[in-house]
């Protein structure tokens, strides 16, 4: 007979890590996330990283079919997969339909319900964005995940999340300089020629 989750020593260890994570006081500008049972701390992003994020947010504001609210540092508490504790990620960008008012009154860590798209721009560890973060967003049911990979000069759009498979069914990848079509509720073509 398998041990229940609440008595599983692995779960107690994960919960202790999560409790410590939630009490962290990271230096100004640093970002701490709790990803699949591990604490990950990232330094402040460099200018090219923020430049890409700025281009994306500006185009969404101008071109989206639906008015979108944007946050560049909103903590998301995501559904857990095979781990005992929930993931706590801070995407580089979070878009949600304005009419939902998701950010108003939200705690530091809010559920991803209602989020239309998350955006990541790669930094020092692009494998995390391509792998574990993609799986975390998919199993949480985030409809769209847009990834700009600076090292490979490539943009990817993941859609149609499959929670059971913990991945996205659709995966479109294009080189920087191409346009990528964002589906509803955005319904416009994102230009990537300014990405560096």
PDB file of C-alpha atoms in Angstrom:
ATOM      1  CA  UNK A   1       0.000   0.000   0.000  1.00  0.00           C
ATOM      2  CA  UNK A   2       1.433   3.368  -1.031  1.00  0.00           C
ATOM      3  CA  UNK A   3       1.855   6.088   1.578  1.00  0.00           C
ATOM      4  CA  UNK A   4      -0.638   8.919   1.329  1.00  0.00           C
ATOM      5  CA  UNK A   5       0.698  12.266   0.145  1.00  0.00           C
ATOM      6  CA  UNK A   6       0.315  13.867   3.558  1.00  0.00           C
ATOM      7  CA  UNK A   7       2.490  11.179   5.194  1.00  0.00           C
ATOM      8  CA  UNK A   8       4.996  10.804   2.355  1.00  0.00           C
ATOM      9  CA  UNK A   9       8.434  12.023   3.605  1.00  0.00           C
ATOM     10  CA  UNK A  10       9.137  13.435   0.147  1.00  0.00           C
ATOM     11  CA  UNK A  11       6.037  15.631   0.458  1.00  0.00           C
ATOM     12  CA  UNK A  12       7.089  16.823   3.913  1.00  0.00           C
ATOM     13  CA  UNK A  13      10.489  17.814   2.477  1.00  0.00           C
ATOM     14  CA  UNK A  14       8.873  19.626  -0.471  1.00  0.00           C
ATOM     15  CA  UNK A  15       6.447  21.403   1.853  1.00  0.00           C
ATOM     16  CA  UNK A  16       9.317  22.528   4.106  1.00  0.00           C
ATOM     17  CA  UNK A  17      11.146  23.904   1.052  1.00  0.00           C
ATOM     18  CA  UNK A  18       8.003  25.687  -0.117  1.00  0.00           C
ATOM     19  CA  UNK A  19       7.453  27.180   3.343  1.00  0.00           C
ATOM     20  CA  UNK A  20      11.050  28.472   3.336  1.00  0.00           C
ATOM     21  CA  UNK A  21      10.636  29.774  -0.214  1.00  0.00           C
ATOM     22  CA  UNK A  22       7.531  31.773   0.692  1.00  0.00           C
ATOM     23  CA  UNK A  23       9.538  33.520   3.439  1.00  0.00           C
ATOM     24  CA  UNK A  24      12.525  34.395   1.214  1.00  0.00           C
ATOM     25  CA  UNK A  25      13.649  37.991   1.100  1.00  0.00           C
ATOM     26  CA  UNK A  26      15.524  38.176  -2.196  1.00  0.00           C
ATOM     27  CA  UNK A  27      17.742  41.153  -3.060  1.00  0.00           C
ATOM     28  CA  UNK A  28      16.050  43.941  -4.995  1.00  0.00           C
ATOM     29  CA  UNK A  29      15.559  43.040  -8.653  1.00  0.00           C
ATOM     30  CA  UNK A  30      16.123  39.317  -8.149  1.00  0.00           C
ATOM     31  CA  UNK A  31      13.331  36.869  -8.867  1.00  0.00           C
ATOM     32  CA  UNK A  32      12.738  33.727  -6.805  1.00  0.00           C
ATOM     33  CA  UNK A  33      10.577  30.905  -8.119  1.00  0.00           C
ATOM     34  CA  UNK A  34       9.618  27.489  -6.776  1.00  0.00           C
ATOM     35  CA  UNK A  35       9.732  25.130  -9.769  1.00  0.00           C
ATOM     36  CA  UNK A  36       9.022  21.420  -9.399  1.00  0.00           C
ATOM     37  CA  UNK A  37      10.234  21.291  -5.805  1.00  0.00           C
ATOM     38  CA  UNK A  38      13.346  23.454  -6.321  1.00  0.00           C
ATOM     39  CA  UNK A  39      14.040  27.079  -5.426  1.00  0.00           C
ATOM     40  CA  UNK A  40      15.393  29.011  -8.427  1.00  0.00           C
ATOM     41  CA  UNK A  41      16.738  32.566  -7.999  1.00  0.00           C
ATOM     42  CA  UNK A  42      17.426  34.696 -11.094  1.00  0.00           C
ATOM     43  CA  UNK A  43      19.344  37.986 -11.306  1.00  0.00           C
ATOM     44  CA  UNK A  44      17.815  41.143 -12.813  1.00  0.00           C
ATOM     45  CA  UNK A  45      17.439  40.801 -16.599  1.00  0.00           C
ATOM     46  CA  UNK A  46      19.704  42.536 -19.098  1.00  0.00           C
ATOM     47  CA  UNK A  47      18.497  45.193 -21.530  1.00  0.00           C
ATOM     48  CA  UNK A  48      17.974  42.942 -24.589  1.00  0.00           C
ATOM     49  CA  UNK A  49      15.708  40.730 -22.493  1.00  0.00           C
ATOM     50  CA  UNK A  50      13.584  43.699 -21.465  1.00  0.00           C
ATOM     51  CA  UNK A  51      13.652  45.119 -25.011  1.00  0.00           C
ATOM     52  CA  UNK A  52      11.947  42.010 -26.381  1.00  0.00           C
ATOM     53  CA  UNK A  53       9.368  42.084 -23.602  1.00  0.00           C
ATOM     54  CA  UNK A  54       8.679  45.756 -24.337  1.00  0.00           C
ATOM     55  CA  UNK A  55       8.132  45.049 -28.050  1.00  0.00           C
ATOM     56  CA  UNK A  56       5.710  42.217 -27.233  1.00  0.00           C
ATOM     57  CA  UNK A  57       3.684  44.217 -24.701  1.00  0.00           C
ATOM     58  CA  UNK A  58       3.460  47.238 -27.032  1.00  0.00           C
ATOM     59  CA  UNK A  59       2.245  45.115 -29.956  1.00  0.00           C
ATOM     60  CA  UNK A  60      -0.330  43.317 -27.809  1.00  0.00           C
ATOM     61  CA  UNK A  61      -1.651  46.661 -26.543  1.00  0.00           C
ATOM     62  CA  UNK A  62      -1.990  47.933 -30.121  1.00  0.00           C
ATOM     63  CA  UNK A  63      -3.044  44.793 -31.983  1.00  0.00           C
ATOM     64  CA  UNK A  64      -4.991  42.511 -29.673  1.00  0.00           C
ATOM     65  CA  UNK A  65      -8.604  41.829 -30.538  1.00  0.00           C
ATOM     66  CA  UNK A  66      -9.444  42.119 -26.818  1.00  0.00           C
ATOM     67  CA  UNK A  67      -8.087  44.666 -24.357  1.00  0.00           C
ATOM     68  CA  UNK A  68      -5.396  42.937 -22.313  1.00  0.00           C
ATOM     69  CA  UNK A  69      -3.960  43.711 -18.901  1.00  0.00           C
ATOM     70  CA  UNK A  70      -0.220  43.069 -18.566  1.00  0.00           C
ATOM     71  CA  UNK A  71       2.088  42.305 -15.669  1.00  0.00           C
ATOM     72  CA  UNK A  72       5.832  41.896 -15.883  1.00  0.00           C
ATOM     73  CA  UNK A  73       6.238  40.360 -12.443  1.00  0.00           C
ATOM     74  CA  UNK A  74       3.017  38.624 -11.399  1.00  0.00           C
ATOM     75  CA  UNK A  75       3.537  35.522  -9.314  1.00  0.00           C
ATOM     76  CA  UNK A  76       1.462  32.555 -10.461  1.00  0.00           C
ATOM     77  CA  UNK A  77       0.645  29.610  -8.238  1.00  0.00           C
ATOM     78  CA  UNK A  78       0.316  26.757 -10.714  1.00  0.00           C
ATOM     79  CA  UNK A  79      -1.312  23.374 -10.483  1.00  0.00           C
ATOM     80  CA  UNK A  80       1.067  20.653  -9.408  1.00  0.00           C
ATOM     81  CA  UNK A  81       1.977  17.689 -11.546  1.00  0.00           C
ATOM     82  CA  UNK A  82       3.704  14.677 -10.010  1.00  0.00           C
ATOM     83  CA  UNK A  83       5.068  16.817  -7.172  1.00  0.00           C
ATOM     84  CA  UNK A  84       3.400  17.339  -3.807  1.00  0.00           C
ATOM     85  CA  UNK A  85       3.447  21.126  -3.797  1.00  0.00           C
ATOM     86  CA  UNK A  86       2.228  23.712  -6.277  1.00  0.00           C
ATOM     87  CA  UNK A  87       4.686  25.510  -8.532  1.00  0.00           C
ATOM     88  CA  UNK A  88       5.274  29.227  -7.976  1.00  0.00           C
ATOM     89  CA  UNK A  89       6.487  30.898 -11.172  1.00  0.00           C
ATOM     90  CA  UNK A  90       6.945  34.532 -12.140  1.00  0.00           C
ATOM     91  CA  UNK A  91       6.718  34.707 -15.929  1.00  0.00           C
ATOM     92  CA  UNK A  92       8.456  37.575 -17.691  1.00  0.00           C
ATOM     93  CA  UNK A  93       5.005  38.612 -18.900  1.00  0.00           C
ATOM     94  CA  UNK A  94       1.423  37.686 -18.076  1.00  0.00           C
ATOM     95  CA  UNK A  95      -1.524  38.787 -20.223  1.00  0.00           C
ATOM     96  CA  UNK A  96      -5.136  38.542 -19.072  1.00  0.00           C
ATOM     97  CA  UNK A  97      -8.334  39.959 -20.598  1.00  0.00           C
ATOM     98  CA  UNK A  98      -9.040  43.349 -19.029  1.00  0.00           C
ATOM     99  CA  UNK A  99     -12.707  42.595 -18.350  1.00  0.00           C
ATOM    100  CA  UNK A 100     -11.707  39.828 -15.902  1.00  0.00           C
ATOM    101  CA  UNK A 101      -9.819  42.238 -13.614  1.00  0.00           C
ATOM    102  CA  UNK A 102      -7.521  39.412 -12.482  1.00  0.00           C
ATOM    103  CA  UNK A 103      -4.821  41.618 -10.981  1.00  0.00           C
ATOM    104  CA  UNK A 104      -7.122  43.771  -8.839  1.00  0.00           C
ATOM    105  CA  UNK A 105      -7.041  42.472  -5.266  1.00  0.00           C
ATOM    106  CA  UNK A 106      -4.895  39.455  -6.216  1.00  0.00           C
ATOM    107  CA  UNK A 107      -2.427  38.074  -3.684  1.00  0.00           C
ATOM    108  CA  UNK A 108       1.302  38.000  -4.448  1.00  0.00           C
ATOM    109  CA  UNK A 109       0.767  34.473  -5.809  1.00  0.00           C
ATOM    110  CA  UNK A 110      -2.456  34.116  -7.766  1.00  0.00           C
ATOM    111  CA  UNK A 111      -3.914  31.136  -9.644  1.00  0.00           C
ATOM    112  CA  UNK A 112      -3.495  31.095 -13.414  1.00  0.00           C
ATOM    113  CA  UNK A 113      -7.227  30.771 -14.106  1.00  0.00           C
ATOM    114  CA  UNK A 114      -8.206  33.413 -16.660  1.00  0.00           C
ATOM    115  CA  UNK A 115      -4.645  34.109 -17.835  1.00  0.00           C
ATOM    116  CA  UNK A 116      -4.612  34.241 -21.661  1.00  0.00           C
ATOM    117  CA  UNK A 117      -0.862  34.017 -22.278  1.00  0.00           C
ATOM    118  CA  UNK A 118       2.448  33.864 -20.445  1.00  0.00           C
ATOM    119  CA  UNK A 119       5.684  35.103 -21.997  1.00  0.00           C
ATOM    120  CA  UNK A 120       9.246  34.065 -21.255  1.00  0.00           C
ATOM    121  CA  UNK A 121      12.399  35.570 -22.749  1.00  0.00           C
ATOM    122  CA  UNK A 122      15.410  33.300 -22.270  1.00  0.00           C
ATOM    123  CA  UNK A 123      18.256  34.291 -20.005  1.00  0.00           C
ATOM    124  CA  UNK A 124      21.131  32.224 -18.623  1.00  0.00           C
ATOM    125  CA  UNK A 125      19.295  28.861 -18.599  1.00  0.00           C
ATOM    126  CA  UNK A 126      17.128  28.568 -21.736  1.00  0.00           C
ATOM    127  CA  UNK A 127      16.592  24.832 -21.149  1.00  0.00           C
ATOM    128  CA  UNK A 128      14.390  25.702 -18.152  1.00  0.00           C
ATOM    129  CA  UNK A 129      12.107  27.855 -20.325  1.00  0.00           C
ATOM    130  CA  UNK A 130      11.937  25.225 -23.096  1.00  0.00           C
ATOM    131  CA  UNK A 131      11.402  22.320 -20.705  1.00  0.00           C
ATOM    132  CA  UNK A 132      10.205  22.512 -17.133  1.00  0.00           C
ATOM    133  CA  UNK A 133       8.427  25.888 -17.414  1.00  0.00           C
ATOM    134  CA  UNK A 134       6.630  24.791 -20.585  1.00  0.00           C
ATOM    135  CA  UNK A 135       5.392  21.683 -18.746  1.00  0.00           C
ATOM    136  CA  UNK A 136       4.343  23.718 -15.696  1.00  0.00           C
ATOM    137  CA  UNK A 137       2.292  26.129 -17.820  1.00  0.00           C
ATOM    138  CA  UNK A 138       0.709  23.290 -19.805  1.00  0.00           C
ATOM    139  CA  UNK A 139      -0.361  21.261 -16.773  1.00  0.00           C
ATOM    140  CA  UNK A 140      -1.851  24.448 -15.280  1.00  0.00           C
ATOM    141  CA  UNK A 141      -3.901  24.886 -18.463  1.00  0.00           C
ATOM    142  CA  UNK A 142      -2.412  28.251 -19.502  1.00  0.00           C
ATOM    143  CA  UNK A 143      -3.799  28.587 -23.064  1.00  0.00           C
ATOM    144  CA  UNK A 144      -0.755  30.205 -24.714  1.00  0.00           C
ATOM    145  CA  UNK A 145       2.943  30.226 -23.892  1.00  0.00           C
ATOM    146  CA  UNK A 146       5.121  32.549 -25.989  1.00  0.00           C
ATOM    147  CA  UNK A 147       8.866  31.960 -25.718  1.00  0.00           C
ATOM    148  CA  UNK A 148      11.541  34.218 -27.212  1.00  0.00           C
ATOM    149  CA  UNK A 149      14.893  32.418 -27.250  1.00  0.00           C
ATOM    150  CA  UNK A 150      17.639  35.029 -27.565  1.00  0.00           C
ATOM    151  CA  UNK A 151      20.506  32.563 -27.918  1.00  0.00           C
ATOM    152  CA  UNK A 152      18.882  30.650 -30.803  1.00  0.00           C
ATOM    153  CA  UNK A 153      17.168  33.761 -32.230  1.00  0.00           C
ATOM    154  CA  UNK A 154      13.890  31.873 -32.317  1.00  0.00           C
ATOM    155  CA  UNK A 155      10.351  32.503 -31.126  1.00  0.00           C
ATOM    156  CA  UNK A 156       7.981  29.676 -30.175  1.00  0.00           C
ATOM    157  CA  UNK A 157       4.258  29.667 -29.519  1.00  0.00           C
ATOM    158  CA  UNK A 158       2.865  26.752 -27.535  1.00  0.00           C
ATOM    159  CA  UNK A 159      -0.913  26.291 -27.530  1.00  0.00           C
ATOM    160  CA  UNK A 160      -3.617  23.727 -26.759  1.00  0.00           C
ATOM    161  CA  UNK A 161      -2.412  22.641 -23.314  1.00  0.00           C
ATOM    162  CA  UNK A 162      -2.877  18.985 -22.410  1.00  0.00           C
ATOM    163  CA  UNK A 163      -2.964  18.824 -18.617  1.00  0.00           C
ATOM    164  CA  UNK A 164      -2.624  15.047 -18.442  1.00  0.00           C
ATOM    165  CA  UNK A 165       0.385  14.957 -20.785  1.00  0.00           C
ATOM    166  CA  UNK A 166       1.775  18.084 -19.083  1.00  0.00           C
ATOM    167  CA  UNK A 167       2.641  19.598 -22.455  1.00  0.00           C
ATOM    168  CA  UNK A 168       1.175  21.576 -25.321  1.00  0.00           C
ATOM    169  CA  UNK A 169      -0.267  19.880 -28.396  1.00  0.00           C
ATOM    170  CA  UNK A 170       0.709  22.720 -30.748  1.00  0.00           C
ATOM    171  CA  UNK A 171       4.280  24.012 -31.058  1.00  0.00           C
ATOM    172  CA  UNK A 172       5.125  26.660 -33.674  1.00  0.00           C
ATOM    173  CA  UNK A 173       8.734  27.867 -33.971  1.00  0.00           C
ATOM    174  CA  UNK A 174      10.026  30.659 -36.202  1.00  0.00           C
ATOM    175  CA  UNK A 175      13.262  32.598 -36.562  1.00  0.00           C
ATOM    176  CA  UNK A 176      13.478  36.159 -35.273  1.00  0.00           C
ATOM    177  CA  UNK A 177      12.361  38.487 -38.056  1.00  0.00           C
ATOM    178  CA  UNK A 178       9.295  36.397 -38.957  1.00  0.00           C
ATOM    179  CA  UNK A 179       5.744  37.085 -37.853  1.00  0.00           C
ATOM    180  CA  UNK A 180       3.929  34.673 -35.575  1.00  0.00           C
ATOM    181  CA  UNK A 181       0.139  34.543 -35.533  1.00  0.00           C
ATOM    182  CA  UNK A 182      -1.375  34.811 -32.079  1.00  0.00           C
ATOM    183  CA  UNK A 183      -4.827  33.163 -31.956  1.00  0.00           C
ATOM    184  CA  UNK A 184      -7.942  34.464 -30.193  1.00  0.00           C
ATOM    185  CA  UNK A 185      -8.371  36.361 -27.979  1.00  0.00           C
ATOM    186  CA  UNK A 186      -5.356  38.211 -29.432  1.00  0.00           C
ATOM    187  CA  UNK A 187      -6.039  37.550 -33.143  1.00  0.00           C
ATOM    188  CA  UNK A 188      -3.108  39.423 -34.685  1.00  0.00           C
ATOM    189  CA  UNK A 189       0.338  38.745 -36.119  1.00  0.00           C
ATOM    190  CA  UNK A 190       3.229  39.515 -33.783  1.00  0.00           C
ATOM    191  CA  UNK A 191       6.216  41.038 -35.578  1.00  0.00           C
ATOM    192  CA  UNK A 192       9.596  39.827 -34.292  1.00  0.00           C
ATOM    193  CA  UNK A 193      11.932  41.862 -36.522  1.00  0.00           C
ATOM    194  CA  UNK A 194      12.915  44.096 -33.556  1.00  0.00           C
ATOM    195  CA  UNK A 195      13.898  41.153 -31.364  1.00  0.00           C
ATOM    196  CA  UNK A 196      17.642  41.046 -30.587  1.00  0.00           C
TER     197      UNK A 196
END
